[in-house]
Amino acid sequence: MLELLLEPRWSPYLAGAGIGLLLWCSFLFSNKPLGCSTAFSRTSGMIESAFNPEKVKNLEYYTIFPPVIEWQWMMVVGIIIGSFLSSYISGTFQIIFIPHTFYTFFGDNLLFRFLTALIGGILMGLGARWAWGCTSGHGISGLAQLSLASMVSVIGFFIAGIVTAILLYSL
Amino acid sequence: MFEQYHTNSLLQKFFGLFIGIGFGFCLQKGGVTSYDIIIGQLLLTDFTVVKVMISAVVVGMIGIHLMKTLGWIEFHTFPGSIGSNVIGGLLFGIGFALLGYCPGTVAGAIGQGQMDALIGGAVGILIGTGIFAHFYPIINSKVLTIGTFPVETIPELIQIPRWIVVIIMILLMIAVLQYLPVFGL
């Protein structure tokens, strides 16, 4: 068991099965699907509140999803901790600025990598809230519940993702 | 089944944290917190992401449907729409390819030391969700309501009992997992 925790990588089937078991736990113990993007919108509201609390208080969206720390927010913090623990104990934790594939294809321009990540992040944040969920909320929790909205969203994620990635990497 | 715990917000914060730690651990061990693996999936050269997702859905689906049938849990589905899920899904997909992480794996990538996930990705997602929050009333009234789906779930759409759809979906997904290696993926 201990050796398994120290392995740098698990079979994708084992890792996936583990996430499936966590989905059981989140429904049973917390009455919640696994999802991540609402936590980002709450954080965004918290940051803006620090500068302009009146404005945030009056935005309709933050009355639906108040900018407070709750279950999902703590779960996203947990993901950072879990991934750190996993990489640290297996000796693969490493500070990296440009991922290998990006570096090989686009070179070592740090600003270019940060800008693509920033623009990608903005579109992703917008899209995740627009579609009412992300890869975990729709792709795992939603599909497991046989949600039609989730099926449509996941097809959208992958069609646009595949087309964009192929265009980007054939520049 | 654990209804008395669902309303205890302090306890729930701990549950959220622990489930997140397990989630981050599995994502990292599965390799999907890596930009290279995610981009490999979108370039169709590496099917790790699909393998992790399908395994999670198969295991998750069996358990939650069983628990639902036993009356232990409630489901959380809602009707989607073309304006919401098609447009939002495509926007998300473009961002997915540029960033190379998603909202969950970006957190996992930060945990394993990826600075582009922290400085570029997470900041971008915060800006994107903030923009959505500001424009929500207009996006909601003009776009999200276009082409609302008549039903919430796939069994309702194709009018086949839920458990039969579950079994068909599981067999289909296992078949995909079986055949991916045949094609060298």
mmCIF file of C-alpha atoms in Angstrom:
data_model
loop_
_atom_site.group_PDB
_atom_site.id
_atom_site.type_symbol
_atom_site.label_atom_id
_atom_site.label_comp_id
_atom_site.label_asym_id
_atom_site.label_seq_id
_atom_site.Cartn_x
_atom_site.Cartn_y
_atom_site.Cartn_z
ATOM 1 C CA MET A 1 0.000 0.000 0.000
ATOM 2 C CA LEU A 2 2.772 2.395 0.978
ATOM 3 C CA GLU A 3 4.690 1.600 -2.227
ATOM 4 C CA LEU A 4 1.571 2.497 -4.200
ATOM 5 C CA LEU A 5 1.439 5.965 -2.603
ATOM 6 C CA LEU A 6 5.098 6.525 -3.457
ATOM 7 C CA GLU A 7 4.710 5.565 -7.127
ATOM 8 C CA PRO A 8 5.215 8.634 -9.354
ATOM 9 C CA ARG A 9 2.350 7.572 -11.601
ATOM 10 C CA TRP A 10 -0.659 5.268 -11.371
ATOM 11 C CA SER A 11 -2.455 3.556 -14.195
ATOM 12 C CA PRO A 12 -5.063 6.031 -15.501
ATOM 13 C CA TYR A 13 -7.743 3.412 -14.754
ATOM 14 C CA LEU A 14 -6.757 3.261 -11.078
ATOM 15 C CA ALA A 15 -6.571 7.061 -10.746
ATOM 16 C CA GLY A 16 -9.960 7.364 -12.458
ATOM 17 C CA ALA A 17 -11.523 4.695 -10.232
ATOM 18 C CA GLY A 18 -10.247 6.609 -7.187
ATOM 19 C CA ILE A 19 -11.992 9.769 -8.444
ATOM 20 C CA GLY A 20 -15.163 7.710 -9.011
ATOM 21 C CA LEU A 21 -15.074 6.587 -5.352
ATOM 22 C CA LEU A 22 -14.623 10.215 -4.261
ATOM 23 C CA LEU A 23 -17.748 11.074 -6.233
ATOM 24 C CA TRP A 24 -19.690 8.530 -4.127
ATOM 25 C CA CYS A 25 -18.345 10.199 -0.981
ATOM 26 C CA SER A 26 -19.208 13.736 -2.098
ATOM 27 C CA PHE A 27 -22.821 12.762 -2.912
ATOM 28 C CA LEU A 28 -23.221 10.729 0.266
ATOM 29 C CA PHE A 29 -21.485 12.906 2.858
ATOM 30 C CA SER A 30 -21.956 16.344 1.336
ATOM 31 C CA ASN A 31 -24.939 16.052 -1.036
ATOM 32 C CA LYS A 32 -22.764 17.653 -3.728
ATOM 33 C CA PRO A 33 -21.385 16.775 -7.157
ATOM 34 C CA LEU A 34 -17.604 17.203 -7.646
ATOM 35 C CA GLY A 35 -17.071 20.536 -9.378
ATOM 36 C CA CYS A 36 -14.428 23.243 -9.319
ATOM 37 C CA SER A 37 -15.310 26.353 -11.282
ATOM 38 C CA THR A 38 -17.816 27.922 -8.864
ATOM 39 C CA ALA A 39 -14.974 28.174 -6.337
ATOM 40 C CA PHE A 40 -13.099 30.425 -8.782
ATOM 41 C CA SER A 41 -16.104 32.707 -9.247
ATOM 42 C CA ARG A 42 -16.519 32.942 -5.454
ATOM 43 C CA THR A 43 -12.826 33.830 -5.089
ATOM 44 C CA SER A 44 -13.128 36.412 -7.830
ATOM 45 C CA GLY A 45 -16.037 37.965 -5.900
ATOM 46 C CA MET A 46 -14.028 37.911 -2.647
ATOM 47 C CA ILE A 47 -11.083 39.695 -4.279
ATOM 48 C CA GLU A 48 -13.337 42.331 -5.849
ATOM 49 C CA SER A 49 -15.168 42.749 -2.517
ATOM 50 C CA ALA A 50 -11.900 43.860 -0.939
ATOM 51 C CA PHE A 51 -11.819 46.842 -3.306
ATOM 52 C CA ASN A 52 -15.454 47.500 -4.074
ATOM 53 C CA PRO A 53 -17.808 45.745 -1.597
ATOM 54 C CA GLU A 54 -20.914 47.736 -2.618
ATOM 55 C CA LYS A 55 -20.597 46.772 -6.284
ATOM 56 C CA VAL A 56 -20.204 43.063 -5.468
ATOM 57 C CA LYS A 57 -23.156 43.135 -3.076
ATOM 58 C CA ASN A 58 -25.375 44.454 -5.857
ATOM 59 C CA LEU A 59 -24.360 41.964 -8.555
ATOM 60 C CA GLU A 60 -27.132 39.436 -9.169
ATOM 61 C CA TYR A 61 -24.651 36.609 -9.800
ATOM 62 C CA TYR A 62 -23.131 36.897 -6.343
ATOM 63 C CA THR A 63 -26.560 36.662 -4.753
ATOM 64 C CA ILE A 64 -26.868 33.211 -6.404
ATOM 65 C CA PHE A 65 -23.259 32.205 -5.619
ATOM 66 C CA PRO A 66 -22.187 34.347 -2.633
ATOM 67 C CA PRO A 67 -18.434 35.087 -2.473
ATOM 68 C CA VAL A 68 -17.824 33.011 0.647
ATOM 69 C CA ILE A 69 -15.661 30.044 1.632
ATOM 70 C CA GLU A 70 -17.756 26.858 1.507
ATOM 71 C CA TRP A 71 -17.469 23.134 0.670
ATOM 72 C CA GLN A 72 -16.280 23.489 -2.921
ATOM 73 C CA TRP A 73 -13.828 26.281 -2.119
ATOM 74 C CA MET A 74 -12.217 24.043 0.496
ATOM 75 C CA MET A 75 -12.203 21.185 -2.013
ATOM 76 C CA VAL A 76 -10.176 23.230 -4.501
ATOM 77 C CA VAL A 77 -7.700 24.099 -1.726
ATOM 78 C CA GLY A 78 -7.619 20.357 -1.014
ATOM 79 C CA ILE A 79 -6.732 19.621 -4.658
ATOM 80 C CA ILE A 80 -3.652 21.871 -4.380
ATOM 81 C CA ILE A 81 -2.621 20.124 -1.132
ATOM 82 C CA GLY A 82 -3.340 16.616 -2.478
ATOM 83 C CA SER A 83 -1.378 17.190 -5.648
ATOM 84 C CA PHE A 84 1.500 18.686 -3.656
ATOM 85 C CA LEU A 85 1.546 15.665 -1.298
ATOM 86 C CA SER A 86 1.372 13.233 -4.204
ATOM 87 C CA SER A 87 4.224 14.851 -6.136
ATOM 88 C CA TYR A 88 6.338 15.564 -3.039
ATOM 89 C CA ILE A 89 6.305 12.041 -1.601
ATOM 90 C CA SER A 90 7.065 10.497 -4.983
ATOM 91 C CA GLY A 91 9.894 12.997 -5.565
ATOM 92 C CA THR A 92 8.400 14.563 -8.695
ATOM 93 C CA PHE A 93 7.543 17.988 -7.203
ATOM 94 C CA GLN A 94 9.383 20.584 -9.269
ATOM 95 C CA ILE A 95 8.988 24.317 -9.894
ATOM 96 C CA ILE A 96 8.442 24.615 -13.652
ATOM 97 C CA PHE A 97 7.654 27.767 -15.619
ATOM 98 C CA ILE A 98 7.143 26.440 -19.152
ATOM 99 C CA PRO A 99 5.758 22.915 -19.737
ATOM 100 C CA HIS A 100 7.931 20.572 -21.815
ATOM 101 C CA THR A 101 5.656 20.262 -24.889
ATOM 102 C CA PHE A 102 5.114 24.024 -25.037
ATOM 103 C CA TYR A 103 8.869 24.637 -24.689
ATOM 104 C CA THR A 104 9.732 22.158 -27.461
ATOM 105 C CA PHE A 105 7.302 23.755 -29.887
ATOM 106 C CA PHE A 106 7.198 27.460 -28.988
ATOM 107 C CA GLY A 107 10.567 27.973 -27.283
ATOM 108 C CA ASP A 108 11.525 29.575 -23.986
ATOM 109 C CA ASN A 109 9.609 32.868 -24.163
ATOM 110 C CA LEU A 110 8.154 33.113 -20.660
ATOM 111 C CA LEU A 111 5.879 36.046 -21.508
ATOM 112 C CA PHE A 112 4.368 34.147 -24.445
ATOM 113 C CA ARG A 113 3.570 31.139 -22.236
ATOM 114 C CA PHE A 114 2.058 33.287 -19.492
ATOM 115 C CA LEU A 115 -0.042 35.227 -21.999
ATOM 116 C CA THR A 116 -1.458 32.104 -23.669
ATOM 117 C CA ALA A 117 -2.198 30.669 -20.205
ATOM 118 C CA LEU A 118 -3.824 33.947 -19.103
ATOM 119 C CA ILE A 119 -5.991 34.286 -22.226
ATOM 120 C CA GLY A 120 -6.839 30.578 -22.051
ATOM 121 C CA GLY A 121 -7.757 30.978 -18.402
ATOM 122 C CA ILE A 122 -10.020 33.972 -19.102
ATOM 123 C CA LEU A 123 -11.890 32.097 -21.863
ATOM 124 C CA MET A 124 -12.082 29.006 -19.680
ATOM 125 C CA GLY A 125 -13.426 30.898 -16.656
ATOM 126 C CA LEU A 126 -16.009 32.602 -18.851
ATOM 127 C CA GLY A 127 -16.939 29.326 -20.593
ATOM 128 C CA ALA A 128 -17.109 27.313 -17.370
ATOM 129 C CA ARG A 129 -19.670 29.681 -15.855
ATOM 130 C CA TRP A 130 -21.472 30.129 -19.181
ATOM 131 C CA ALA A 131 -21.928 26.346 -19.520
ATOM 132 C CA TRP A 132 -22.676 26.039 -15.784
ATOM 133 C CA GLY A 133 -19.809 23.624 -15.111
ATOM 134 C CA CYS A 134 -16.323 22.423 -16.011
ATOM 135 C CA THR A 135 -14.486 19.191 -16.783
ATOM 136 C CA SER A 136 -15.198 17.798 -13.315
ATOM 137 C CA GLY A 137 -18.699 19.219 -12.792
ATOM 138 C CA HIS A 138 -19.971 18.213 -16.240
ATOM 139 C CA GLY A 139 -17.320 15.726 -17.391
ATOM 140 C CA ILE A 140 -17.345 13.505 -14.309
ATOM 141 C CA SER A 141 -20.272 14.347 -11.976
ATOM 142 C CA GLY A 142 -22.708 15.293 -14.740
ATOM 143 C CA LEU A 143 -21.968 12.362 -17.045
ATOM 144 C CA ALA A 144 -22.195 9.947 -14.090
ATOM 145 C CA GLN A 145 -25.717 11.316 -13.453
ATOM 146 C CA LEU A 146 -26.516 10.960 -17.194
ATOM 147 C CA SER A 147 -27.175 14.704 -17.457
ATOM 148 C CA LEU A 148 -28.020 15.866 -20.971
ATOM 149 C CA ALA A 149 -26.590 19.383 -20.373
ATOM 150 C CA SER A 150 -23.332 17.788 -19.241
ATOM 151 C CA MET A 151 -23.097 15.507 -22.273
ATOM 152 C CA VAL A 152 -23.571 18.505 -24.617
ATOM 153 C CA SER A 153 -21.027 20.588 -22.669
ATOM 154 C CA VAL A 154 -18.365 17.851 -22.670
ATOM 155 C CA ILE A 155 -18.735 17.368 -26.429
ATOM 156 C CA GLY A 156 -18.270 21.159 -26.769
ATOM 157 C CA PHE A 157 -15.176 21.167 -24.496
ATOM 158 C CA PHE A 158 -13.456 18.490 -26.544
ATOM 159 C CA ILE A 159 -14.468 19.626 -30.050
ATOM 160 C CA ALA A 160 -13.259 23.200 -29.434
ATOM 161 C CA GLY A 161 -10.246 21.977 -27.456
ATOM 162 C CA ILE A 162 -9.090 19.550 -30.140
ATOM 163 C CA VAL A 163 -9.576 22.047 -33.000
ATOM 164 C CA THR A 164 -7.806 24.851 -31.101
ATOM 165 C CA ALA A 165 -4.906 22.636 -29.993
ATOM 166 C CA ILE A 166 -4.336 21.294 -33.501
ATOM 167 C CA LEU A 167 -4.442 24.832 -34.978
ATOM 168 C CA LEU A 168 -2.113 26.131 -32.248
ATOM 169 C CA TYR A 169 0.414 23.337 -32.686
ATOM 170 C CA SER A 170 0.435 23.608 -36.478
ATOM 171 C CA LEU A 171 1.268 27.349 -36.423
ATOM 172 C CA MET B 1 -28.606 9.007 4.652
ATOM 173 C CA PHE B 2 -26.265 11.555 6.218
ATOM 174 C CA GLU B 3 -28.773 14.412 5.993
ATOM 175 C CA GLN B 4 -27.977 15.661 9.490
ATOM 176 C CA TYR B 5 -24.391 16.360 8.381
ATOM 177 C CA HIS B 6 -25.308 18.125 5.129
ATOM 178 C CA THR B 7 -26.376 21.310 6.899
ATOM 179 C CA ASN B 8 -23.365 21.490 9.243
ATOM 180 C CA SER B 9 -21.279 24.024 7.346
ATOM 181 C CA LEU B 10 -18.106 23.686 9.437
ATOM 182 C CA LEU B 11 -18.136 19.897 9.106
ATOM 183 C CA GLN B 12 -18.791 20.264 5.376
ATOM 184 C CA LYS B 13 -15.727 22.477 4.980
ATOM 185 C CA PHE B 14 -13.629 19.648 6.425
ATOM 186 C CA PHE B 15 -15.326 17.075 4.160
ATOM 187 C CA GLY B 16 -14.657 19.353 1.174
ATOM 188 C CA LEU B 17 -11.006 19.679 2.140
ATOM 189 C CA PHE B 18 -10.530 15.917 2.574
ATOM 190 C CA ILE B 19 -12.340 15.028 -0.650
ATOM 191 C CA GLY B 20 -10.232 17.672 -2.419
ATOM 192 C CA ILE B 21 -7.000 16.194 -1.039
ATOM 193 C CA GLY B 22 -8.032 12.779 -2.378
ATOM 194 C CA PHE B 23 -9.089 14.322 -5.692
ATOM 195 C CA GLY B 24 -5.799 16.217 -6.099
ATOM 196 C CA PHE B 25 -3.853 13.088 -5.169
ATOM 197 C CA CYS B 26 -5.667 10.993 -7.812
ATOM 198 C CA LEU B 27 -5.399 13.702 -10.488
ATOM 199 C CA GLN B 28 -1.644 14.029 -9.898
ATOM 200 C CA LYS B 29 -1.061 10.260 -9.806
ATOM 201 C CA GLY B 30 -3.126 9.897 -12.965
ATOM 202 C CA GLY B 31 -0.851 12.400 -14.724
ATOM 203 C CA VAL B 32 -3.688 14.736 -15.704
ATOM 204 C CA THR B 33 -2.254 17.697 -13.771
ATOM 205 C CA SER B 34 0.422 17.809 -16.485
ATOM 206 C CA TYR B 35 0.132 20.235 -19.424
ATOM 207 C CA ASP B 36 1.920 17.720 -21.653
ATOM 208 C CA ILE B 37 -0.670 14.993 -20.962
ATOM 209 C CA ILE B 38 -3.668 17.319 -21.461
ATOM 210 C CA ILE B 39 -2.291 18.821 -24.678
ATOM 211 C CA GLY B 40 -1.423 15.275 -25.829
ATOM 212 C CA GLN B 41 -5.098 14.399 -25.370
ATOM 213 C CA LEU B 42 -6.292 17.431 -27.345
ATOM 214 C CA LEU B 43 -3.750 16.669 -30.100
ATOM 215 C CA LEU B 44 -5.079 13.062 -30.009
ATOM 216 C CA THR B 45 -1.635 11.568 -29.370
ATOM 217 C CA ASP B 46 -2.159 10.559 -25.705
ATOM 218 C CA PHE B 47 -5.468 9.244 -24.354
ATOM 219 C CA THR B 48 -4.632 9.395 -20.627
ATOM 220 C CA VAL B 49 -7.249 12.103 -19.934
ATOM 221 C CA VAL B 50 -10.019 10.078 -21.595
ATOM 222 C CA LYS B 51 -8.942 6.928 -19.718
ATOM 223 C CA VAL B 52 -9.025 8.733 -16.344
ATOM 224 C CA MET B 53 -12.363 10.411 -17.112
ATOM 225 C CA ILE B 54 -14.080 7.251 -18.374
ATOM 226 C CA SER B 55 -12.849 5.184 -15.406
ATOM 227 C CA ALA B 56 -14.102 7.882 -13.013
ATOM 228 C CA VAL B 57 -17.495 8.053 -14.748
ATOM 229 C CA VAL B 58 -17.923 4.239 -14.845
ATOM 230 C CA VAL B 59 -17.087 3.770 -11.143
ATOM 231 C CA GLY B 60 -18.936 6.947 -10.129
ATOM 232 C CA MET B 61 -22.032 6.114 -12.174
ATOM 233 C CA ILE B 62 -22.476 2.622 -10.696
ATOM 234 C CA GLY B 63 -22.150 3.869 -7.104
ATOM 235 C CA ILE B 64 -24.320 6.943 -7.306
ATOM 236 C CA HIS B 65 -27.094 5.172 -9.196
ATOM 237 C CA LEU B 66 -27.083 2.380 -6.628
ATOM 238 C CA MET B 67 -27.199 4.897 -3.772
ATOM 239 C CA LYS B 68 -29.955 6.843 -5.556
ATOM 240 C CA THR B 69 -32.025 3.663 -6.044
ATOM 241 C CA LEU B 70 -31.570 2.871 -2.335
ATOM 242 C CA GLY B 71 -32.795 6.390 -1.525
ATOM 243 C CA TRP B 72 -29.509 7.417 0.115
ATOM 244 C CA ILE B 73 -28.703 10.409 -2.102
ATOM 245 C CA GLU B 74 -30.266 13.046 -4.347
ATOM 246 C CA PHE B 75 -29.107 13.854 -7.877
ATOM 247 C CA HIS B 76 -28.217 17.364 -9.019
ATOM 248 C CA THR B 77 -29.184 17.787 -12.663
ATOM 249 C CA PHE B 78 -30.776 20.790 -14.311
ATOM 250 C CA PRO B 79 -32.071 21.526 -17.804
ATOM 251 C CA GLY B 80 -29.358 22.941 -20.044
ATOM 252 C CA SER B 81 -29.714 24.903 -23.267
ATOM 253 C CA ILE B 82 -27.996 25.489 -26.582
ATOM 254 C CA GLY B 83 -27.194 29.063 -25.515
ATOM 255 C CA SER B 84 -25.584 27.850 -22.309
ATOM 256 C CA ASN B 85 -24.002 24.455 -22.915
ATOM 257 C CA VAL B 86 -23.058 24.707 -26.594
ATOM 258 C CA ILE B 87 -21.690 28.272 -26.535
ATOM 259 C CA GLY B 88 -20.172 27.940 -23.043
ATOM 260 C CA GLY B 89 -18.759 24.521 -23.879
ATOM 261 C CA LEU B 90 -17.028 25.810 -27.023
ATOM 262 C CA LEU B 91 -15.623 28.880 -25.199
ATOM 263 C CA PHE B 92 -14.331 26.567 -22.483
ATOM 264 C CA GLY B 93 -12.737 24.273 -25.076
ATOM 265 C CA ILE B 94 -10.773 27.104 -26.706
ATOM 266 C CA GLY B 95 -9.510 28.131 -23.270
ATOM 267 C CA PHE B 96 -8.755 24.485 -22.441
ATOM 268 C CA ALA B 97 -6.342 24.224 -25.404
ATOM 269 C CA LEU B 98 -4.634 27.599 -24.787
ATOM 270 C CA LEU B 99 -4.212 26.993 -21.066
ATOM 271 C CA GLY B 100 -3.632 23.236 -21.108
ATOM 272 C CA TYR B 101 -5.340 22.719 -17.734
ATOM 273 C CA CYS B 102 -8.948 22.860 -16.542
ATOM 274 C CA PRO B 103 -10.279 24.498 -13.340
ATOM 275 C CA GLY B 104 -9.584 21.351 -11.258
ATOM 276 C CA THR B 105 -6.283 20.344 -12.844
ATOM 277 C CA VAL B 106 -5.007 23.947 -12.757
ATOM 278 C CA ALA B 107 -5.200 23.664 -8.949
ATOM 279 C CA GLY B 108 -3.441 20.293 -9.122
ATOM 280 C CA ALA B 109 -0.786 21.729 -11.441
ATOM 281 C CA ILE B 110 -0.117 24.529 -8.922
ATOM 282 C CA GLY B 111 0.328 21.856 -6.230
ATOM 283 C CA GLN B 112 3.017 20.091 -8.236
ATOM 284 C CA GLY B 113 4.900 23.346 -8.915
ATOM 285 C CA GLN B 114 3.653 24.583 -12.314
ATOM 286 C CA MET B 115 4.081 28.344 -12.286
ATOM 287 C CA ASP B 116 2.249 28.921 -15.593
ATOM 288 C CA ALA B 117 -0.831 27.362 -13.933
ATOM 289 C CA LEU B 118 -0.573 29.793 -11.006
ATOM 290 C CA ILE B 119 0.532 33.067 -12.602
ATOM 291 C CA GLY B 120 -1.230 32.643 -15.948
ATOM 292 C CA GLY B 121 -3.992 30.064 -15.607
ATOM 293 C CA ALA B 122 -5.548 30.593 -12.191
ATOM 294 C CA VAL B 123 -5.423 34.395 -12.557
ATOM 295 C CA GLY B 124 -7.059 34.088 -15.985
ATOM 296 C CA ILE B 125 -9.855 31.870 -14.643
ATOM 297 C CA LEU B 126 -10.511 34.375 -11.833
ATOM 298 C CA ILE B 127 -10.756 37.191 -14.388
ATOM 299 C CA GLY B 128 -13.008 35.104 -16.666
ATOM 300 C CA THR B 129 -15.424 34.107 -13.900
ATOM 301 C CA GLY B 130 -15.428 37.736 -12.692
ATOM 302 C CA ILE B 131 -16.342 38.992 -16.179
ATOM 303 C CA PHE B 132 -19.170 36.446 -16.325
ATOM 304 C CA ALA B 133 -20.500 37.560 -12.933
ATOM 305 C CA HIS B 134 -20.607 41.192 -14.122
ATOM 306 C CA PHE B 135 -22.391 40.420 -17.381
ATOM 307 C CA TYR B 136 -24.587 37.625 -15.987
ATOM 308 C CA PRO B 137 -27.942 39.467 -16.174
ATOM 309 C CA ILE B 138 -27.531 40.304 -19.869
ATOM 310 C CA ILE B 139 -25.958 36.940 -20.852
ATOM 311 C CA ASN B 140 -28.711 35.166 -18.931
ATOM 312 C CA SER B 141 -31.600 37.005 -20.555
ATOM 313 C CA LYS B 142 -30.181 37.134 -24.101
ATOM 314 C CA VAL B 143 -28.171 33.904 -24.516
ATOM 315 C CA LEU B 144 -28.545 31.280 -21.792
ATOM 316 C CA THR B 145 -32.270 30.890 -22.442
ATOM 317 C CA ILE B 146 -31.852 30.127 -26.174
ATOM 318 C CA GLY B 147 -32.978 26.594 -27.004
ATOM 319 C CA THR B 148 -33.609 25.254 -23.506
ATOM 320 C CA PHE B 149 -33.508 21.445 -23.485
ATOM 321 C CA PRO B 150 -36.911 19.833 -22.836
ATOM 322 C CA VAL B 151 -35.484 17.265 -20.383
ATOM 323 C CA GLU B 152 -32.675 17.052 -17.840
ATOM 324 C CA THR B 153 -31.271 13.583 -18.478
ATOM 325 C CA ILE B 154 -30.342 11.224 -21.317
ATOM 326 C CA PRO B 155 -32.790 8.455 -20.211
ATOM 327 C CA GLU B 156 -35.654 10.978 -20.380
ATOM 328 C CA LEU B 157 -34.500 12.135 -23.824
ATOM 329 C CA ILE B 158 -34.368 8.662 -25.370
ATOM 330 C CA GLN B 159 -37.205 7.345 -23.150
ATOM 331 C CA ILE B 160 -35.438 4.233 -21.926
ATOM 332 C CA PRO B 161 -35.423 3.265 -18.204
ATOM 333 C CA ARG B 162 -32.506 4.800 -16.326
ATOM 334 C CA TRP B 163 -30.826 1.551 -15.243
ATOM 335 C CA ILE B 164 -30.838 0.189 -18.803
ATOM 336 C CA VAL B 165 -29.118 3.392 -20.014
ATOM 337 C CA VAL B 166 -26.603 3.042 -17.159
ATOM 338 C CA ILE B 167 -25.767 -0.524 -18.229
ATOM 339 C CA ILE B 168 -25.527 0.412 -21.932
ATOM 340 C CA MET B 169 -23.306 3.425 -21.152
ATOM 341 C CA ILE B 170 -21.012 1.345 -18.921
ATOM 342 C CA LEU B 171 -20.640 -1.351 -21.598
ATOM 343 C CA LEU B 172 -19.937 1.312 -24.244
ATOM 344 C CA MET B 173 -17.342 3.053 -22.066
ATOM 345 C CA ILE B 174 -15.623 -0.245 -21.190
ATOM 346 C CA ALA B 175 -15.554 -1.082 -24.917
ATOM 347 C CA VAL B 176 -13.839 2.268 -25.619
ATOM 348 C CA LEU B 177 -11.257 1.566 -22.897
ATOM 349 C CA GLN B 178 -10.703 -1.938 -24.359
ATOM 350 C CA TYR B 179 -10.194 -0.707 -27.900
ATOM 351 C CA LEU B 180 -8.013 2.363 -27.250
ATOM 352 C CA PRO B 181 -4.884 0.172 -26.776
ATOM 353 C CA VAL B 182 -5.765 -1.789 -29.940
ATOM 354 C CA PHE B 183 -5.271 1.453 -31.891
ATOM 355 C CA GLY B 184 -2.028 2.071 -30.009
ATOM 356 C CA LEU B 185 -3.506 4.896 -27.904
#
